Amino acid sequence: MRIQADRDVCIGAGNCVLAAEDVFDQDDDAVVEVLQDHPGPDQESEVRNAVAQCPSGALSLVDD
Amino acid sequence: MSTTPTIPRHMQRDRFAPVPETQAARDEDDFPTIRTSLGTTARLITRYADVREVLGDAERFSNEGLPPLPTPDGEDRRAGNLLATDPPEHTRLRRLLTGEFTVKRIRRLEPRITEIVDEHLDAMEAAGPPADLVSAFALPVPSLVICELLGVPYADRDDFQTRSTRQIDLSLSLEERGRVAAESRAYMGELVDRARSAPGDDMLGMLIREHGDDLTRSELIGIASLLLIAGHETTANMLGLGTLALLRAPDQLAHVRDEPDAVAPAIEELLRFLSVVHSGIPRSVRHDTTVGGRPVAAGELLVLSLPAANRDPAATDHPDDLDVTRAVAPHVAFGHGVHHCLGAPLARAEMAVAFPALLRRFPGLALGIPFDEVEFRSATVVHGLRALPVTW
């Protein structure tokens, strides 16, 4: 499972940081930064939650 | 229940919940036609998936075609109002502000939020029971926080609180609301002019120092006015209604009070359950299309019921029950899509400090009047309580 983040689409709501703080961060303009693009199995549920709660659709998960 | 027929249907509540006919609309084959506060008609969208579809697609559903709101001085009241602009203009304005609302920046405010909360609890404790929790705590805490953040003198609070309440009070005539809006703009215009000659360390000062050349005076007024109203009307009503909801569920109240890890999920559940903002701003359909597979026509206005969506059994089990122990409480209380609440991290931080501090300070907190006598606010854009008499 790999996280894809579209920084042009991100609106900086910060929901992902609150849902999975070890995986997502924000730069100074609040745009998403992915700290780990291959989260471990123990992080899967919080990452799925973060993707579901992203208001802009900037986040997606791809199988690889 | 104190709703009158003049209140648009999506703003009518049965205490915490949307009225039954709005809840029932989720199961209807077609989107009901309702009358808006401006007297126009709109289609009411109530399912969780449908609300997310509309708010999540700024291409198909936008502000285009909504009437402009001119002010007596000839300026467009929409200037700088993020909610009333579409991408790419919206993207430009929002990006100027998002850096102020990152999770990290808001965490740095937590010590000051804690001081403000504690000062108000000290004052309540010193005065002794009973108290009106709305005027003693729920309203002043977020109001002071947004004033300091934005650079609005808190001494002016009586005037701007009255004005902001009146601006979103739909029982007033359009003319009256327009007059109050003009007063409000004039006040904010003075603050903007003052900040332009001597920009402070607050958000208004930052906008002028860093983006003064990119923003017109009207835009600065629009941005500051929106942040001021949005910054206190919403969190204030979450604190009032949220406390009432917890007082009705003592086990859940004790859980939030005694378990630090219970606070963050409880806030998401309270956001979902209370959904204080009745609707996202209406979206206009740009071209004939479908929502959830059902047709909507170009030019139609769509009103999104956030509380109905947040009580959709397709998204949440037993949605009409408050359950602060839910593992995940998916909700659109902050909206969805490009207009998702900019201040959400601030609102969450204020609640995360305020709820446990209140409940720990007064472990014996109780409703001061029978529940049936609690006055819910009706006909305002944000749901809430007129007052919340409490004792301890």
Tab-separated table of C-alpha atoms in Angstrom:
chain	number	residue	atom	x	y	z
A	1	MET	CA	0.000	0.000	0.000
A	2	ARG	CA	1.417	3.355	-1.041
A	3	ILE	CA	0.074	6.869	-0.325
A	4	GLN	CA	-0.242	9.349	-3.153
A	5	ALA	CA	-0.673	13.022	-2.238
A	6	ASP	CA	-1.520	15.709	-4.778
A	7	ARG	CA	-0.090	18.895	-3.298
A	8	ASP	CA	-1.854	21.053	-5.906
A	9	VAL	CA	-5.239	19.735	-4.828
A	10	CYS	CA	-4.577	19.877	-1.049
A	11	ILE	CA	-6.423	22.689	0.745
A	12	GLY	CA	-4.506	22.401	4.022
A	13	ALA	CA	-7.387	21.343	6.267
A	14	GLY	CA	-5.056	19.229	8.400
A	15	ASN	CA	-7.500	16.347	8.887
A	16	CYS	CA	-4.831	13.835	7.808
A	17	VAL	CA	-2.340	15.096	10.415
A	18	LEU	CA	-4.924	14.668	13.147
A	19	ALA	CA	-5.885	11.199	11.902
A	20	ALA	CA	-2.342	9.837	11.401
A	21	GLU	CA	0.322	12.100	12.817
A	22	ASP	CA	3.221	9.699	12.183
A	23	VAL	CA	2.397	9.521	8.511
A	24	PHE	CA	1.326	13.035	7.507
A	25	ASP	CA	2.597	16.537	8.187
A	26	GLN	CA	1.990	20.020	6.748
A	27	ASP	CA	4.511	22.509	5.349
A	28	ASP	CA	4.438	26.183	6.378
A	29	ASP	CA	1.570	26.852	3.968
A	30	ALA	CA	-0.374	23.898	5.429
A	31	VAL	CA	0.095	21.760	2.315
A	32	VAL	CA	0.324	18.023	3.003
A	33	GLU	CA	3.688	16.289	3.362
A	34	VAL	CA	3.805	12.507	3.461
A	35	LEU	CA	6.322	11.333	6.046
A	36	GLN	CA	6.030	7.638	5.170
A	37	ASP	CA	4.608	6.783	1.785
A	38	HIS	CA	4.580	3.055	2.594
A	39	PRO	CA	2.820	2.878	5.965
A	40	GLY	CA	3.065	-0.373	7.930
A	41	PRO	CA	0.145	-2.749	8.589
A	42	ASP	CA	-0.288	-1.308	12.090
A	43	GLN	CA	-0.911	2.123	10.557
A	44	GLU	CA	-3.304	0.968	7.875
A	45	SER	CA	-6.560	1.773	9.622
A	46	GLU	CA	-5.539	5.287	10.645
A	47	VAL	CA	-4.192	5.964	7.152
A	48	ARG	CA	-7.447	4.778	5.556
A	49	ASN	CA	-9.278	7.032	7.981
A	50	ALA	CA	-7.044	9.989	6.994
A	51	VAL	CA	-7.675	9.390	3.299
A	52	ALA	CA	-11.441	9.106	3.877
A	53	GLN	CA	-11.475	12.357	5.848
A	54	CYS	CA	-9.451	14.365	3.338
A	55	PRO	CA	-11.904	17.048	2.171
A	56	SER	CA	-10.111	17.914	-1.065
A	57	GLY	CA	-9.499	14.451	-2.482
A	58	ALA	CA	-5.741	15.093	-2.476
A	59	LEU	CA	-4.960	11.719	-0.891
A	60	SER	CA	-5.282	8.283	-2.396
A	61	LEU	CA	-3.996	4.777	-1.738
A	62	VAL	CA	-2.518	2.562	-4.444
A	63	ASP	CA	-1.526	-1.098	-4.230
A	64	ASP	CA	1.976	-1.880	-5.284
B	1	MET	CA	-39.857	22.894	19.896
B	2	SER	CA	-39.953	26.487	18.768
B	3	THR	CA	-39.766	26.602	15.005
B	4	THR	CA	-41.999	28.836	12.947
B	5	PRO	CA	-43.102	28.204	9.355
B	6	THR	CA	-40.926	31.083	8.074
B	7	ILE	CA	-37.713	29.265	8.988
B	8	PRO	CA	-36.286	27.423	5.980
B	9	ARG	CA	-36.780	23.697	6.430
B	10	HIS	CA	-33.091	22.845	6.549
B	11	MET	CA	-32.693	25.142	9.577
B	12	GLN	CA	-35.548	23.647	11.555
B	13	ARG	CA	-34.457	21.439	14.428
B	14	ASP	CA	-36.028	19.177	16.957
B	15	ARG	CA	-33.606	19.992	19.769
B	16	PHE	CA	-30.277	18.514	18.631
B	17	ALA	CA	-31.631	16.729	15.557
B	18	PRO	CA	-32.898	17.957	12.207
B	19	VAL	CA	-36.715	17.866	12.055
B	20	PRO	CA	-38.190	14.449	11.120
B	21	GLU	CA	-39.199	15.508	7.584
B	22	THR	CA	-35.601	16.480	6.830
B	23	GLN	CA	-34.363	13.161	8.210
B	24	ALA	CA	-36.991	11.342	6.123
B	25	ALA	CA	-35.798	13.069	2.949
B	26	ARG	CA	-32.797	10.723	2.840
B	27	ASP	CA	-35.167	7.894	1.894
B	28	GLU	CA	-37.213	9.815	-0.673
B	29	ASP	CA	-36.803	9.101	-4.384
B	30	ASP	CA	-36.331	12.735	-5.297
B	31	PHE	CA	-34.644	15.744	-3.701
B	32	PRO	CA	-37.361	17.803	-1.981
B	33	THR	CA	-37.868	21.401	-3.097
B	34	ILE	CA	-37.574	23.883	-0.234
B	35	ARG	CA	-37.755	27.643	0.150
B	36	THR	CA	-34.545	29.430	1.165
B	37	SER	CA	-34.194	32.412	3.482
B	38	LEU	CA	-33.981	34.641	0.392
B	39	GLY	CA	-37.382	33.385	-0.760
B	40	THR	CA	-35.983	31.411	-3.707
B	41	THR	CA	-36.429	27.661	-4.101
B	42	ALA	CA	-33.732	25.049	-3.747
B	43	ARG	CA	-33.353	21.271	-3.770
B	44	LEU	CA	-32.500	19.766	-0.390
B	45	ILE	CA	-29.650	17.236	-0.308
B	46	THR	CA	-29.592	15.063	2.814
B	47	ARG	CA	-27.589	11.850	2.231
B	48	TYR	CA	-24.007	11.686	3.457
B	49	ALA	CA	-22.634	10.459	0.112
B	50	ASP	CA	-24.652	13.023	-1.868
B	51	VAL	CA	-23.539	15.952	0.316
B	52	ARG	CA	-19.917	14.874	-0.120
B	53	GLU	CA	-20.415	14.495	-3.860
B	54	VAL	CA	-21.764	18.044	-4.235
B	55	LEU	CA	-19.342	19.781	-1.872
B	56	GLY	CA	-16.435	17.754	-3.237
B	57	ASP	CA	-16.910	18.886	-6.837
B	58	ALA	CA	-16.328	22.617	-7.302
B	59	GLU	CA	-16.391	22.134	-11.087
B	60	ARG	CA	-19.996	20.971	-11.298
B	61	PHE	CA	-21.320	22.832	-8.257
B	62	SER	CA	-20.218	26.386	-7.555
B	63	ASN	CA	-21.133	29.936	-6.606
B	64	GLU	CA	-21.746	30.758	-10.262
B	65	GLY	CA	-25.171	32.224	-10.819
B	66	LEU	CA	-25.779	33.129	-7.174
B	67	PRO	CA	-26.968	36.731	-6.876
B	68	PRO	CA	-24.292	39.262	-5.816
B	69	LEU	CA	-24.758	40.926	-2.448
B	70	PRO	CA	-24.056	44.609	-3.083
B	71	THR	CA	-23.469	46.911	-0.140
B	72	PRO	CA	-24.756	50.486	0.149
B	73	ASP	CA	-21.254	51.784	-0.634
B	74	GLY	CA	-21.339	49.910	-3.939
B	75	GLU	CA	-18.777	47.288	-2.999
B	76	ASP	CA	-19.517	43.619	-3.487
B	77	ARG	CA	-19.982	42.033	-0.086
B	78	ARG	CA	-18.513	38.836	-1.508
B	79	ALA	CA	-15.032	40.340	-1.941
B	80	GLY	CA	-12.636	38.389	0.232
B	81	ASN	CA	-15.422	36.100	1.433
B	82	LEU	CA	-13.828	32.713	0.863
B	83	LEU	CA	-17.170	30.934	0.947
B	84	ALA	CA	-18.485	33.006	-1.927
B	85	THR	CA	-15.536	32.555	-4.289
B	86	ASP	CA	-14.698	29.649	-6.592
B	87	PRO	CA	-11.325	28.255	-7.645
B	88	PRO	CA	-8.923	29.581	-8.862
B	89	GLU	CA	-9.758	32.850	-7.013
B	90	HIS	CA	-10.707	30.876	-3.914
B	91	THR	CA	-7.449	28.922	-4.029
B	92	ARG	CA	-5.435	32.168	-4.121
B	93	LEU	CA	-7.223	33.638	-1.090
B	94	ARG	CA	-7.271	30.444	0.942
B	95	ARG	CA	-3.546	29.812	0.432
B	96	LEU	CA	-2.805	33.204	2.036
B	97	LEU	CA	-4.461	31.981	5.227
B	98	THR	CA	-3.881	28.238	5.524
B	99	GLY	CA	-0.398	28.663	7.015
B	100	GLU	CA	-1.990	30.327	10.049
B	101	PHE	CA	-4.174	27.285	10.698
B	102	THR	CA	-1.778	24.358	10.428
B	103	VAL	CA	-2.056	21.763	13.160
B	104	LYS	CA	1.418	22.837	14.406
B	105	ARG	CA	0.586	26.564	14.515
B	106	ILE	CA	-2.633	25.907	16.388
B	107	ARG	CA	-0.828	23.667	18.921
B	108	ARG	CA	1.351	26.662	19.771
B	109	LEU	CA	-1.813	28.545	20.767
B	110	GLU	CA	-2.900	25.858	23.223
B	111	PRO	CA	-1.196	27.398	26.293
B	112	ARG	CA	-2.973	30.704	25.636
B	113	ILE	CA	-6.297	28.935	25.016
B	114	THR	CA	-5.811	27.126	28.334
B	115	GLU	CA	-5.205	30.459	30.138
B	116	ILE	CA	-8.338	31.966	28.619
B	117	VAL	CA	-10.404	28.901	29.558
B	118	ASP	CA	-9.020	28.881	33.119
B	119	GLU	CA	-9.674	32.602	33.617
B	120	HIS	CA	-13.320	32.148	32.664
B	121	LEU	CA	-13.691	29.083	34.890
B	122	ASP	CA	-12.073	31.035	37.757
B	123	ALA	CA	-14.623	33.808	37.288
B	124	MET	CA	-17.517	31.331	37.244
B	125	GLU	CA	-16.221	29.617	40.369
B	126	ALA	CA	-15.691	32.926	42.194
B	127	ALA	CA	-19.202	34.131	41.356
B	128	GLY	CA	-20.650	30.777	42.459
B	129	PRO	CA	-23.625	28.866	41.077
B	130	PRO	CA	-25.921	29.236	39.234
B	131	ALA	CA	-24.479	30.554	35.971
B	132	ASP	CA	-25.434	30.873	32.339
B	133	LEU	CA	-22.800	28.736	30.665
B	134	VAL	CA	-23.331	30.431	27.288
B	135	SER	CA	-22.572	33.979	28.438
B	136	ALA	CA	-20.021	33.009	31.112
B	137	PHE	CA	-17.992	30.474	29.150
B	138	ALA	CA	-19.140	29.108	25.787
B	139	LEU	CA	-19.325	32.463	23.974
B	140	PRO	CA	-16.509	34.513	25.560
B	141	VAL	CA	-13.784	31.845	25.278
B	142	PRO	CA	-13.790	31.426	21.475
B	143	SER	CA	-14.623	35.092	21.034
B	144	LEU	CA	-11.500	36.165	22.936
B	145	VAL	CA	-9.363	33.575	21.141
B	146	ILE	CA	-10.375	34.768	17.663
B	147	CYS	CA	-10.015	38.436	18.681
B	148	GLU	CA	-6.429	37.911	19.811
B	149	LEU	CA	-5.588	35.790	16.795
B	150	LEU	CA	-7.095	38.193	14.300
B	151	GLY	CA	-6.233	41.493	15.971
B	152	VAL	CA	-9.723	42.693	16.917
B	153	PRO	CA	-9.981	44.650	20.209
B	154	TYR	CA	-11.876	42.424	22.656
B	155	ALA	CA	-13.240	45.597	24.262
B	156	ASP	CA	-15.456	45.923	21.171
B	157	ARG	CA	-16.990	42.500	21.761
B	158	ASP	CA	-20.460	43.589	22.843
B	159	ASP	CA	-20.947	45.449	19.574
B	160	PHE	CA	-19.550	42.830	17.213
B	161	GLN	CA	-21.140	39.901	19.023
B	162	THR	CA	-24.519	41.584	18.744
B	163	ARG	CA	-23.898	42.385	15.095
B	164	SER	CA	-22.730	38.888	14.193
B	165	THR	CA	-25.709	37.311	15.937
B	166	ARG	CA	-28.046	39.653	14.050
B	167	GLN	CA	-26.360	39.052	10.714
B	168	ILE	CA	-27.129	35.342	10.907
B	169	ASP	CA	-30.606	35.792	12.439
B	170	LEU	CA	-33.090	34.986	9.698
B	171	SER	CA	-36.048	36.249	11.688
B	172	LEU	CA	-34.822	39.764	10.811
B	173	SER	CA	-35.712	41.313	7.473
B	174	LEU	CA	-33.207	41.267	4.623
B	175	GLU	CA	-32.974	45.070	4.883
B	176	GLU	CA	-32.177	44.885	8.588
B	177	ARG	CA	-29.563	42.190	8.058
B	178	GLY	CA	-28.090	44.243	5.216
B	179	ARG	CA	-27.886	47.303	7.463
B	180	VAL	CA	-26.116	45.307	10.181
B	181	ALA	CA	-23.737	43.846	7.581
B	182	ALA	CA	-22.882	47.370	6.395
B	183	GLU	CA	-22.188	48.481	9.997
B	184	SER	CA	-20.056	45.432	10.454
B	185	ARG	CA	-18.053	46.202	7.295
B	186	ALA	CA	-17.561	49.813	8.386
B	187	TYR	CA	-16.189	48.610	11.746
B	188	MET	CA	-13.864	46.121	10.093
B	189	GLY	CA	-12.829	48.802	7.579
B	190	GLU	CA	-11.582	50.972	10.447
B	191	LEU	CA	-9.590	48.057	11.872
B	192	VAL	CA	-8.108	47.308	8.441
B	193	ASP	CA	-7.095	50.959	7.957
B	194	ARG	CA	-5.520	51.075	11.402
B	195	ALA	CA	-3.636	47.831	10.754
B	196	ARG	CA	-2.435	49.134	7.391
B	197	SER	CA	-0.748	52.105	9.023
B	198	ALA	CA	0.663	50.032	11.913
B	199	PRO	CA	0.433	46.262	11.264
B	200	GLY	CA	0.564	44.244	14.501
B	201	ASP	CA	1.711	40.680	15.224
B	202	ASP	CA	-1.784	39.317	14.661
B	203	MET	CA	-3.292	37.750	11.545
B	204	LEU	CA	-4.544	41.039	10.121
B	205	GLY	CA	-1.039	42.477	10.542
B	206	MET	CA	0.493	39.394	8.908
B	207	LEU	CA	-1.858	39.636	5.915
B	208	ILE	CA	-0.969	43.297	5.440
B	209	ARG	CA	2.788	42.820	5.893
B	210	GLU	CA	3.090	39.730	3.731
B	211	HIS	CA	0.290	40.118	1.215
B	212	GLY	CA	-0.611	43.805	1.424
B	213	ASP	CA	0.038	44.296	-2.283
B	214	ASP	CA	-2.081	41.311	-3.353
B	215	LEU	CA	-5.205	42.114	-1.360
B	216	THR	CA	-7.618	44.990	-1.826
B	217	ARG	CA	-9.119	46.803	1.152
B	218	SER	CA	-12.455	45.107	0.386
B	219	GLU	CA	-10.817	41.695	0.362
B	220	LEU	CA	-9.099	42.338	3.690
B	221	ILE	CA	-12.420	43.425	5.186
B	222	GLY	CA	-14.141	40.359	3.748
B	223	ILE	CA	-11.525	37.926	5.044
B	224	ALA	CA	-11.413	39.484	8.514
B	225	SER	CA	-15.211	39.687	8.807
B	226	LEU	CA	-15.650	36.042	7.841
B	227	LEU	CA	-12.958	34.873	10.277
B	228	LEU	CA	-14.429	36.924	13.109
B	229	ILE	CA	-17.968	35.578	12.668
B	230	ALA	CA	-16.925	32.026	11.857
B	231	GLY	CA	-14.413	32.040	14.703
B	232	HIS	CA	-16.817	32.519	17.542
B	233	GLU	CA	-20.371	31.682	16.466
B	234	THR	CA	-19.474	28.077	15.653
B	235	THR	CA	-17.252	26.973	18.536
B	236	ALA	CA	-19.388	28.910	21.019
B	237	ASN	CA	-22.455	26.923	20.025
B	238	MET	CA	-20.552	23.629	20.016
B	239	LEU	CA	-19.463	24.310	23.605
B	240	GLY	CA	-22.988	25.196	24.742
B	241	LEU	CA	-24.854	22.426	22.928
B	242	GLY	CA	-22.047	19.926	23.571
B	243	THR	CA	-22.160	20.511	27.316
B	244	LEU	CA	-25.934	20.083	27.279
B	245	ALA	CA	-25.648	16.838	25.282
B	246	LEU	CA	-23.059	15.480	27.725
B	247	LEU	CA	-25.167	16.478	30.745
B	248	ARG	CA	-27.922	14.328	29.232
B	249	ALA	CA	-25.508	11.361	29.050
B	250	PRO	CA	-23.710	11.251	32.422
B	251	ASP	CA	-21.666	8.109	31.654
B	252	GLN	CA	-20.305	9.719	28.511
B	253	LEU	CA	-19.657	12.973	30.372
B	254	ALA	CA	-17.627	11.075	32.985
B	255	HIS	CA	-15.667	9.330	30.226
B	256	VAL	CA	-14.706	12.666	28.600
B	257	ARG	CA	-13.878	14.174	32.002
B	258	ASP	CA	-11.757	11.287	33.305
B	259	GLU	CA	-10.007	9.824	30.244
B	260	PRO	CA	-7.625	12.205	28.440
B	261	ASP	CA	-7.530	9.895	25.403
B	262	ALA	CA	-11.321	10.038	25.143
B	263	VAL	CA	-11.414	13.757	24.392
B	264	ALA	CA	-10.395	13.869	20.706
B	265	PRO	CA	-12.798	11.112	19.527
B	266	ALA	CA	-15.555	12.596	21.699
B	267	ILE	CA	-15.167	15.941	19.947
B	268	GLU	CA	-15.570	14.302	16.528
B	269	GLU	CA	-18.716	12.561	17.757
B	270	LEU	CA	-20.107	15.809	19.184
B	271	LEU	CA	-19.348	17.542	15.872
B	272	ARG	CA	-21.230	14.799	14.048
B	273	PHE	CA	-24.138	14.575	16.464
B	274	LEU	CA	-24.683	18.331	16.858
B	275	SER	CA	-23.721	19.597	13.375
B	276	VAL	CA	-24.206	23.197	14.468
B	277	VAL	CA	-23.929	24.595	10.941
B	278	HIS	CA	-27.256	23.716	9.312
B	279	SER	CA	-25.974	23.782	5.759
B	280	GLY	CA	-22.939	24.349	3.643
B	281	ILE	CA	-23.473	27.485	1.561
B	282	PRO	CA	-25.870	26.756	-1.299
B	283	ARG	CA	-24.270	25.405	-4.465
B	284	SER	CA	-25.476	26.288	-7.924
B	285	VAL	CA	-25.623	23.528	-10.539
B	286	ARG	CA	-23.491	24.614	-13.516
B	287	HIS	CA	-24.731	22.113	-16.098
B	288	ASP	CA	-27.420	19.410	-16.120
B	289	THR	CA	-25.958	16.530	-14.125
B	290	THR	CA	-26.763	13.953	-11.463
B	291	VAL	CA	-26.221	13.704	-7.713
B	292	GLY	CA	-26.157	10.151	-6.367
B	293	GLY	CA	-27.525	9.095	-9.753
B	294	ARG	CA	-30.528	11.429	-9.580
B	295	PRO	CA	-30.872	14.352	-12.023
B	296	VAL	CA	-30.403	18.008	-11.109
B	297	ALA	CA	-30.741	20.795	-13.668
B	298	ALA	CA	-28.408	23.638	-14.644
B	299	GLY	CA	-29.152	26.731	-12.550
B	300	GLU	CA	-30.825	24.853	-9.709
B	301	LEU	CA	-29.735	25.758	-6.220
B	302	LEU	CA	-28.695	22.902	-3.923
B	303	VAL	CA	-28.928	23.235	-0.139
B	304	LEU	CA	-26.854	20.685	1.745
B	305	SER	CA	-28.206	19.554	5.113
B	306	LEU	CA	-25.071	18.812	7.150
B	307	PRO	CA	-26.983	17.454	10.184
B	308	ALA	CA	-29.098	15.124	8.015
B	309	ALA	CA	-25.956	13.850	6.266
B	310	ASN	CA	-24.269	13.322	9.616
B	311	ARG	CA	-27.198	11.184	10.766
B	312	ASP	CA	-27.264	9.025	7.647
B	313	PRO	CA	-27.416	5.358	8.702
B	314	ALA	CA	-25.452	4.554	5.536
B	315	ALA	CA	-22.440	6.320	7.084
B	316	THR	CA	-22.884	5.735	10.837
B	317	ASP	CA	-24.507	2.959	12.885
B	318	HIS	CA	-27.282	4.168	15.196
B	319	PRO	CA	-26.702	7.724	13.970
B	320	ASP	CA	-29.289	9.314	16.265
B	321	ASP	CA	-27.443	8.133	19.371
B	322	LEU	CA	-24.621	10.155	20.871
B	323	ASP	CA	-21.757	7.726	21.478
B	324	VAL	CA	-18.440	9.362	22.307
B	325	THR	CA	-16.711	5.979	22.294
B	326	ARG	CA	-17.124	5.433	18.537
B	327	ALA	CA	-13.798	4.447	16.980
B	328	VAL	CA	-14.498	6.660	13.982
B	329	ALA	CA	-17.303	9.163	13.589
B	330	PRO	CA	-17.229	10.211	9.915
B	331	HIS	CA	-18.901	13.589	9.464
B	332	VAL	CA	-19.264	16.666	7.303
B	333	ALA	CA	-19.770	19.069	10.212
B	334	PHE	CA	-16.881	21.183	8.871
B	335	GLY	CA	-18.176	20.801	5.326
B	336	HIS	CA	-16.262	19.013	2.581
B	337	GLY	CA	-14.327	19.940	-0.540
B	338	VAL	CA	-12.441	23.169	-1.153
B	339	HIS	CA	-14.606	25.134	1.289
B	340	HIS	CA	-13.956	22.758	4.233
B	341	CYS	CA	-13.681	24.893	7.371
B	342	LEU	CA	-10.348	26.716	7.446
B	343	GLY	CA	-10.533	27.068	11.220
B	344	ALA	CA	-11.244	23.393	11.952
B	345	PRO	CA	-7.890	22.823	13.731
B	346	LEU	CA	-8.567	25.886	15.910
B	347	ALA	CA	-12.120	24.789	16.717
B	348	ARG	CA	-10.904	21.302	17.646
B	349	ALA	CA	-8.116	22.732	19.831
B	350	GLU	CA	-10.506	25.058	21.658
B	351	MET	CA	-12.935	22.229	22.359
B	352	ALA	CA	-10.141	19.854	23.390
B	353	VAL	CA	-9.087	22.345	26.046
B	354	ALA	CA	-12.501	23.677	27.058
B	355	PHE	CA	-14.633	20.539	27.541
B	356	PRO	CA	-12.340	18.618	29.923
B	357	ALA	CA	-11.346	21.791	31.803
B	358	LEU	CA	-14.994	22.671	32.415
B	359	LEU	CA	-15.975	19.157	33.442
B	360	ARG	CA	-12.969	18.739	35.784
B	361	ARG	CA	-13.433	22.131	37.410
B	362	PHE	CA	-17.081	21.410	38.204
B	363	PRO	CA	-17.450	17.625	38.671
B	364	GLY	CA	-20.965	18.248	39.952
B	365	LEU	CA	-22.025	20.279	36.906
B	366	ALA	CA	-25.778	19.945	36.364
B	367	LEU	CA	-28.535	21.542	34.353
B	368	GLY	CA	-30.058	24.419	36.325
B	369	ILE	CA	-33.532	24.099	34.777
B	370	PRO	CA	-35.603	21.183	33.439
B	371	PHE	CA	-34.380	20.034	30.011
B	372	ASP	CA	-37.761	20.897	28.454
B	373	GLU	CA	-37.221	24.541	29.387
B	374	VAL	CA	-33.830	24.898	27.708
B	375	GLU	CA	-34.202	27.428	24.908
B	376	PHE	CA	-32.703	26.349	21.613
B	377	ARG	CA	-31.921	29.163	19.220
B	378	SER	CA	-34.023	29.002	16.089
B	379	ALA	CA	-33.770	30.841	12.787
B	380	THR	CA	-30.042	31.362	12.902
B	381	VAL	CA	-27.486	30.084	10.435
B	382	VAL	CA	-25.694	28.295	13.285
B	383	HIS	CA	-27.676	26.111	15.686
B	384	GLY	CA	-27.248	26.797	19.387
B	385	LEU	CA	-28.731	27.719	22.729
B	386	ARG	CA	-29.974	31.113	23.855
B	387	ALA	CA	-28.727	30.322	27.341
B	388	LEU	CA	-27.668	27.287	29.344
B	389	PRO	CA	-28.434	27.688	33.052
B	390	VAL	CA	-26.150	25.399	35.057
B	391	THR	CA	-25.333	24.759	38.660
B	392	TRP	CA	-22.635	22.728	40.462
